[in-house]
CSV table of C-alpha atoms and ligand atoms in Angstrom, one decimal:
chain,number,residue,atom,x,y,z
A,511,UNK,CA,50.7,9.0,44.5
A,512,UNK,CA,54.6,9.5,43.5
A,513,UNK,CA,55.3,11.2,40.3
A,514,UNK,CA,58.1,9.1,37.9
A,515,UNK,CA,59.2,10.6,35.2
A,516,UNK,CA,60.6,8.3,32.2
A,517,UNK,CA,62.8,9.8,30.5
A,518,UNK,CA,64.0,8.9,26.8
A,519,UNK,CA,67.9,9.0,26.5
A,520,UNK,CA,68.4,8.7,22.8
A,521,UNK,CA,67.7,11.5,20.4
A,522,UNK,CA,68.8,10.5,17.1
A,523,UNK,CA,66.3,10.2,14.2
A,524,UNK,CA,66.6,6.9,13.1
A,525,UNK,CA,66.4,6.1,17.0
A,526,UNK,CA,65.2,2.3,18.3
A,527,UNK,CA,64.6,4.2,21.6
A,528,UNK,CA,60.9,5.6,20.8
A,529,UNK,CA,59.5,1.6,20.6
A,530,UNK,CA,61.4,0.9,24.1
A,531,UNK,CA,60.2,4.0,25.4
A,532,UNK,CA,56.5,3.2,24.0
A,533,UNK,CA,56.7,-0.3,26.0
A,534,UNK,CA,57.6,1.4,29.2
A,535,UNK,CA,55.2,4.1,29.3
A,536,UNK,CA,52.4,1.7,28.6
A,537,UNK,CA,53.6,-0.2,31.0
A,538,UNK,CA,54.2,2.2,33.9
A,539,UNK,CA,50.1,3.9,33.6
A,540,UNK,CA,49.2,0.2,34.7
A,541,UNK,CA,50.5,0.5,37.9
A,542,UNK,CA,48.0,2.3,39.7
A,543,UNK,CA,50.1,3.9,42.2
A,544,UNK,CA,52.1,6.2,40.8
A,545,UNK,CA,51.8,9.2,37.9
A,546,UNK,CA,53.8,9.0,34.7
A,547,UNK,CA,54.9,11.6,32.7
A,548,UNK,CA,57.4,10.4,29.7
A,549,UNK,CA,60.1,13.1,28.7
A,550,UNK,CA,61.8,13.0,25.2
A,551,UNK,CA,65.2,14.6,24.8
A,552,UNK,CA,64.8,15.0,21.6
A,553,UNK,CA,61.9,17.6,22.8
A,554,UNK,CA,64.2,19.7,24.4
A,555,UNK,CA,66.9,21.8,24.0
A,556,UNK,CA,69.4,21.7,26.3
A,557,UNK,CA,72.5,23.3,25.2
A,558,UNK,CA,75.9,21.7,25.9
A,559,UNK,CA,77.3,22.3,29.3
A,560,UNK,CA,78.3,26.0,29.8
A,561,UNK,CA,77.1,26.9,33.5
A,562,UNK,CA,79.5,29.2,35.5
A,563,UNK,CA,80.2,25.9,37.7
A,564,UNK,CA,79.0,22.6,39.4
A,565,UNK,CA,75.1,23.4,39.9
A,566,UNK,CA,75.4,21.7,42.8
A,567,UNK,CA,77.7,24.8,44.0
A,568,UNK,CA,75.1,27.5,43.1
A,569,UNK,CA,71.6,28.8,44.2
A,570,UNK,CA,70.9,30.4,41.0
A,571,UNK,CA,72.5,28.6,38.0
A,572,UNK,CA,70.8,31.0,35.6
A,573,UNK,CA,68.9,28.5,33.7
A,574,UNK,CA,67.2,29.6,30.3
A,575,UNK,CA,65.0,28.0,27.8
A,576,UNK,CA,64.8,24.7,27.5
A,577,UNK,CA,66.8,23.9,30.8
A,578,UNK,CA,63.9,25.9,32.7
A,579,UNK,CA,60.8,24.1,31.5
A,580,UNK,CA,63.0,20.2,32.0
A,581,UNK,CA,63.9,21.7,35.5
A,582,UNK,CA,60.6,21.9,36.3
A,583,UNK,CA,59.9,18.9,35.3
A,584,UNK,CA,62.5,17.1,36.9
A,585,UNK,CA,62.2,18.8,40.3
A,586,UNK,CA,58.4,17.7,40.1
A,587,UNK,CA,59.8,14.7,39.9
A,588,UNK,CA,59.8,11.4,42.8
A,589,UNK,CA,61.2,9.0,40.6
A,590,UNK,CA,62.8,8.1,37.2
A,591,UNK,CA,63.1,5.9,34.6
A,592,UNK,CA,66.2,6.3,32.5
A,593,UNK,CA,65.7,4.7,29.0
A,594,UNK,CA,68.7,4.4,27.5
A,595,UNK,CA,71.0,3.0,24.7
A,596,UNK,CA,74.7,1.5,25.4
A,597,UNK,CA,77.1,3.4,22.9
A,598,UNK,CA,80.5,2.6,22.9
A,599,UNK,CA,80.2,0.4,26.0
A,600,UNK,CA,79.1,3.9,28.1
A,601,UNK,CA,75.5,5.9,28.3
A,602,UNK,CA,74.8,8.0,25.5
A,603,UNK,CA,76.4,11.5,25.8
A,604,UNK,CA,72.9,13.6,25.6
A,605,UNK,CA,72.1,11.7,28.7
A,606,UNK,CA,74.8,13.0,30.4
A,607,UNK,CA,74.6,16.5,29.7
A,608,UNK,CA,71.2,16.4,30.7
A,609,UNK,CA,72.1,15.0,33.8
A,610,UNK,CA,75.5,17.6,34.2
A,611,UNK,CA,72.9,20.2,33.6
A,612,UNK,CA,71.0,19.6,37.1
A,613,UNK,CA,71.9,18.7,40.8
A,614,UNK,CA,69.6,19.6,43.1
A,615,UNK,CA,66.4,18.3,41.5
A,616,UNK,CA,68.2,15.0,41.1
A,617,UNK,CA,69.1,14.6,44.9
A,618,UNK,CA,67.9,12.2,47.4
A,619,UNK,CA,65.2,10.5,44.3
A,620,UNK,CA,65.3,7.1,43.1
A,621,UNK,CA,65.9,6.3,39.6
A,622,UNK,CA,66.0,2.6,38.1
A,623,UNK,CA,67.0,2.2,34.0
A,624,UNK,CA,65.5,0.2,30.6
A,625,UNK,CA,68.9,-0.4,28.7
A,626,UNK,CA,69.0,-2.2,25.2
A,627,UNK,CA,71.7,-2.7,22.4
A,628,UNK,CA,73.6,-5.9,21.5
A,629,UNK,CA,74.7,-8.6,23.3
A,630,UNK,CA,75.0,-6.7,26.4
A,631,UNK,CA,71.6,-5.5,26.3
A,632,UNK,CA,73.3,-2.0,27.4
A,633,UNK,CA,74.3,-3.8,31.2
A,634,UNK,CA,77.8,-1.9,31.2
A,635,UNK,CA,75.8,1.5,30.0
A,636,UNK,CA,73.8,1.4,33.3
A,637,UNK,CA,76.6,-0.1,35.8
A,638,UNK,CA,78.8,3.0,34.5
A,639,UNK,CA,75.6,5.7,34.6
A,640,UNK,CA,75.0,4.2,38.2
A,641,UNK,CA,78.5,5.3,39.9
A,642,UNK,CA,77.7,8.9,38.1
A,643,UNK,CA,74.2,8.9,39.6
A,644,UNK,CA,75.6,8.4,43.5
A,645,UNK,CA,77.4,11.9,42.5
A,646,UNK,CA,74.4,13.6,42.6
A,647,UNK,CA,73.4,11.8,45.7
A,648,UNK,CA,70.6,9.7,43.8
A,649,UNK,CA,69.5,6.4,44.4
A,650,UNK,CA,69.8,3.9,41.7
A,651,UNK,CA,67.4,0.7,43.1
A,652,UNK,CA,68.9,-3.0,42.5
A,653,UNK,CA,66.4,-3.8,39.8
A,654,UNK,CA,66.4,-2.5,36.1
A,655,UNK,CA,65.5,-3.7,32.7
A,656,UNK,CA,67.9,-4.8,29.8
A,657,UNK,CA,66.6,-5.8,26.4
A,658,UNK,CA,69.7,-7.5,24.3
A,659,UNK,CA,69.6,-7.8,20.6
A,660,UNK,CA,67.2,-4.4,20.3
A,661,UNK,CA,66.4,-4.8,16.6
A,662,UNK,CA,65.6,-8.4,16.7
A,663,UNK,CA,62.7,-7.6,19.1
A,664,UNK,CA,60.8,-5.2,17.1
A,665,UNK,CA,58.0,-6.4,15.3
A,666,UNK,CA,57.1,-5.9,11.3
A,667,UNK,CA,54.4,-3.3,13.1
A,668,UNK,CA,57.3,-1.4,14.5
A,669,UNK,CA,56.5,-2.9,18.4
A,670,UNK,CA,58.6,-4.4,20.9
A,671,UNK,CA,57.3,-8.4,19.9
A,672,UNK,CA,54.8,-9.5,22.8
A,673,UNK,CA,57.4,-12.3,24.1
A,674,UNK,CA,60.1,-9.4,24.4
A,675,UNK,CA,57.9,-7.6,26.3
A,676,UNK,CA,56.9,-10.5,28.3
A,677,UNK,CA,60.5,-11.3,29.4
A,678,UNK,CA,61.0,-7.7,31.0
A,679,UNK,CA,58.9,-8.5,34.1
A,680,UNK,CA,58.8,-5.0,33.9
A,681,UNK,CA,56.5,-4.7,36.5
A,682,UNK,CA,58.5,-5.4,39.4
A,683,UNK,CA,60.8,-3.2,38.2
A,684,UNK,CA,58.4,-0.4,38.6
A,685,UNK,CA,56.7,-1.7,41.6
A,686,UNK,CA,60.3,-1.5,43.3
A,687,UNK,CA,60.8,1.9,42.0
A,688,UNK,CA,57.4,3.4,43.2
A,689,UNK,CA,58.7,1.7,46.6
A,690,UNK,CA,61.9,3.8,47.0
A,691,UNK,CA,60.4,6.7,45.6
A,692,UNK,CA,57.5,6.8,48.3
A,693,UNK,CA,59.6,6.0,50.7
A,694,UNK,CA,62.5,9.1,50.0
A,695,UNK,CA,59.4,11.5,49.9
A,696,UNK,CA,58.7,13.2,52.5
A,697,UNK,CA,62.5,12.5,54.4
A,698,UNK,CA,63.7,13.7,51.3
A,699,UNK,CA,62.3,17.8,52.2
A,700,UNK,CA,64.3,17.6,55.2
A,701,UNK,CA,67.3,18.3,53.0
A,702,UNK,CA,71.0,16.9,53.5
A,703,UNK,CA,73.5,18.8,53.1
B,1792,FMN,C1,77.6,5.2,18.3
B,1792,FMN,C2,77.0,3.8,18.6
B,1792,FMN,C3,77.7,3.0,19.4
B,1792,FMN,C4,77.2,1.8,19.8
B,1792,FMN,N1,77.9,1.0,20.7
B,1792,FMN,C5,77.3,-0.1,21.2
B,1792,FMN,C6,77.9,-0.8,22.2
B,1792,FMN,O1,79.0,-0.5,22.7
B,1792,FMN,N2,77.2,-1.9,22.7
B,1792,FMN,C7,76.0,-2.3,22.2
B,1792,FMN,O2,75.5,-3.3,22.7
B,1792,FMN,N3,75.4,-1.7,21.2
B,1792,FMN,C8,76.0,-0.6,20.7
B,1792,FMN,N4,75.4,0.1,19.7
B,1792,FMN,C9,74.2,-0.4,19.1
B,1792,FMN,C10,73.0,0.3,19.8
B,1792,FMN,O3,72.8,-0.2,21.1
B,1792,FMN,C11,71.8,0.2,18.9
B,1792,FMN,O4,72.1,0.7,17.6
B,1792,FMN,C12,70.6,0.9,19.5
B,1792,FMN,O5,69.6,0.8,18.6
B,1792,FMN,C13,70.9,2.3,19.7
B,1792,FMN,O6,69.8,3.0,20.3
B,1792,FMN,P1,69.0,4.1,19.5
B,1792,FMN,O7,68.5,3.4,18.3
B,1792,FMN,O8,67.8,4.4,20.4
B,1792,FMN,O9,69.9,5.2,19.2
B,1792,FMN,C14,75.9,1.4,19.3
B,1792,FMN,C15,75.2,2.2,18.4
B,1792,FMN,C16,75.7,3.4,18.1
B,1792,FMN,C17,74.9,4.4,17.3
């Protein structure tokens, strides 16, 4: 079994993000290879970057809080699942300090992304966040997820509507994902440097 972790990259309270997030959990427990843990930013509190330097430069970052228990979490990670909003053309900034926060538990794992917004269903969010993710020596996989017009696809329950769902084919997405992320494994302990 690999471990992917889907992590929510919107925090704000009138967020769209929870529904998408909803739809991809539910999604991901069907696939009977893999264990799925969901983490919501909004859940933790990860202060603004203010380490001494890169992470990647240091042995001991001297993590506290918040940053400790999403460490854990992260590191206990094979996979992800990045569920995220386009603002402003680019991935949404609490996403990227997240991401800042980290190095080492991000390396050498594979990650794959559900984007929504408007027209572009958030395609030039992910194409951006993939260049930032080959920084930290990740690996994002050819197949992801976008959802265009978001809030014409909810539902008057508050769902993603059936046919939106549907259109995903979500499943190969996460089928491709468990792939890489069994495949990195067990190359990925013999560390690169
Ligand atoms: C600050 C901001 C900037 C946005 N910029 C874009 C954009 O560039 N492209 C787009 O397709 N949608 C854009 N949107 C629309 C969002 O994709 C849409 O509101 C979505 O619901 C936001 O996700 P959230 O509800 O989970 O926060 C923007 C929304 C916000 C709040």
């Amino acid at each position: 079994m690999t471990n992917i972790k889907i992590i929510l990259g919107s925090t704000r309270d009138n967020r769209v993000g929870d529904k998408v997030f909803n739809f991809v959990m539910e999604e991901a427990s069907k696939n009977p290879n893999i264990n799925v843990e969901g983490i919501d930013l909004k859940n933790y509190n990860i202060p603004f970057f203010n380490l001494e330097m890169n992470p990647a430069y240091m042995d001991n970052p001297g993590y506290s809080g918040d940053q400790v228990k999403l460490l854990k979490k992260i590191d206990e990670a094979d996979g992800f699942i990045f569920v995220m909003p386009e603002y402003n053309h680019s991935y949404p900034g609490v996403l990227k300090n997240m991401i800042d926060t980290f190095y080492n538990e991000w390396r050498l794992k594979p990650v794959t992304f559900v984007s929504y917004g408007g027209i572009s269903g958030g395609t030039r969010a992910v194409e951006q966040l993939r260049l930032v993710l080959i920084e930290l020596q990740m690996v994002p996989i050819r197949s992801s997820v976008h959802i265009p017009f978001i809030s014409a696809q909810i539902n008057d329950n508050g769902f993603l509507k059936k046919e939106t769902k549907e259109a995903t084919h979500i499943d190969k997405t996460i089928e491709e994902l468990e792939w890489w992320a069994k495949t990195l494994k067990e190359p990925r302990t013999n560390k690169l440097k």
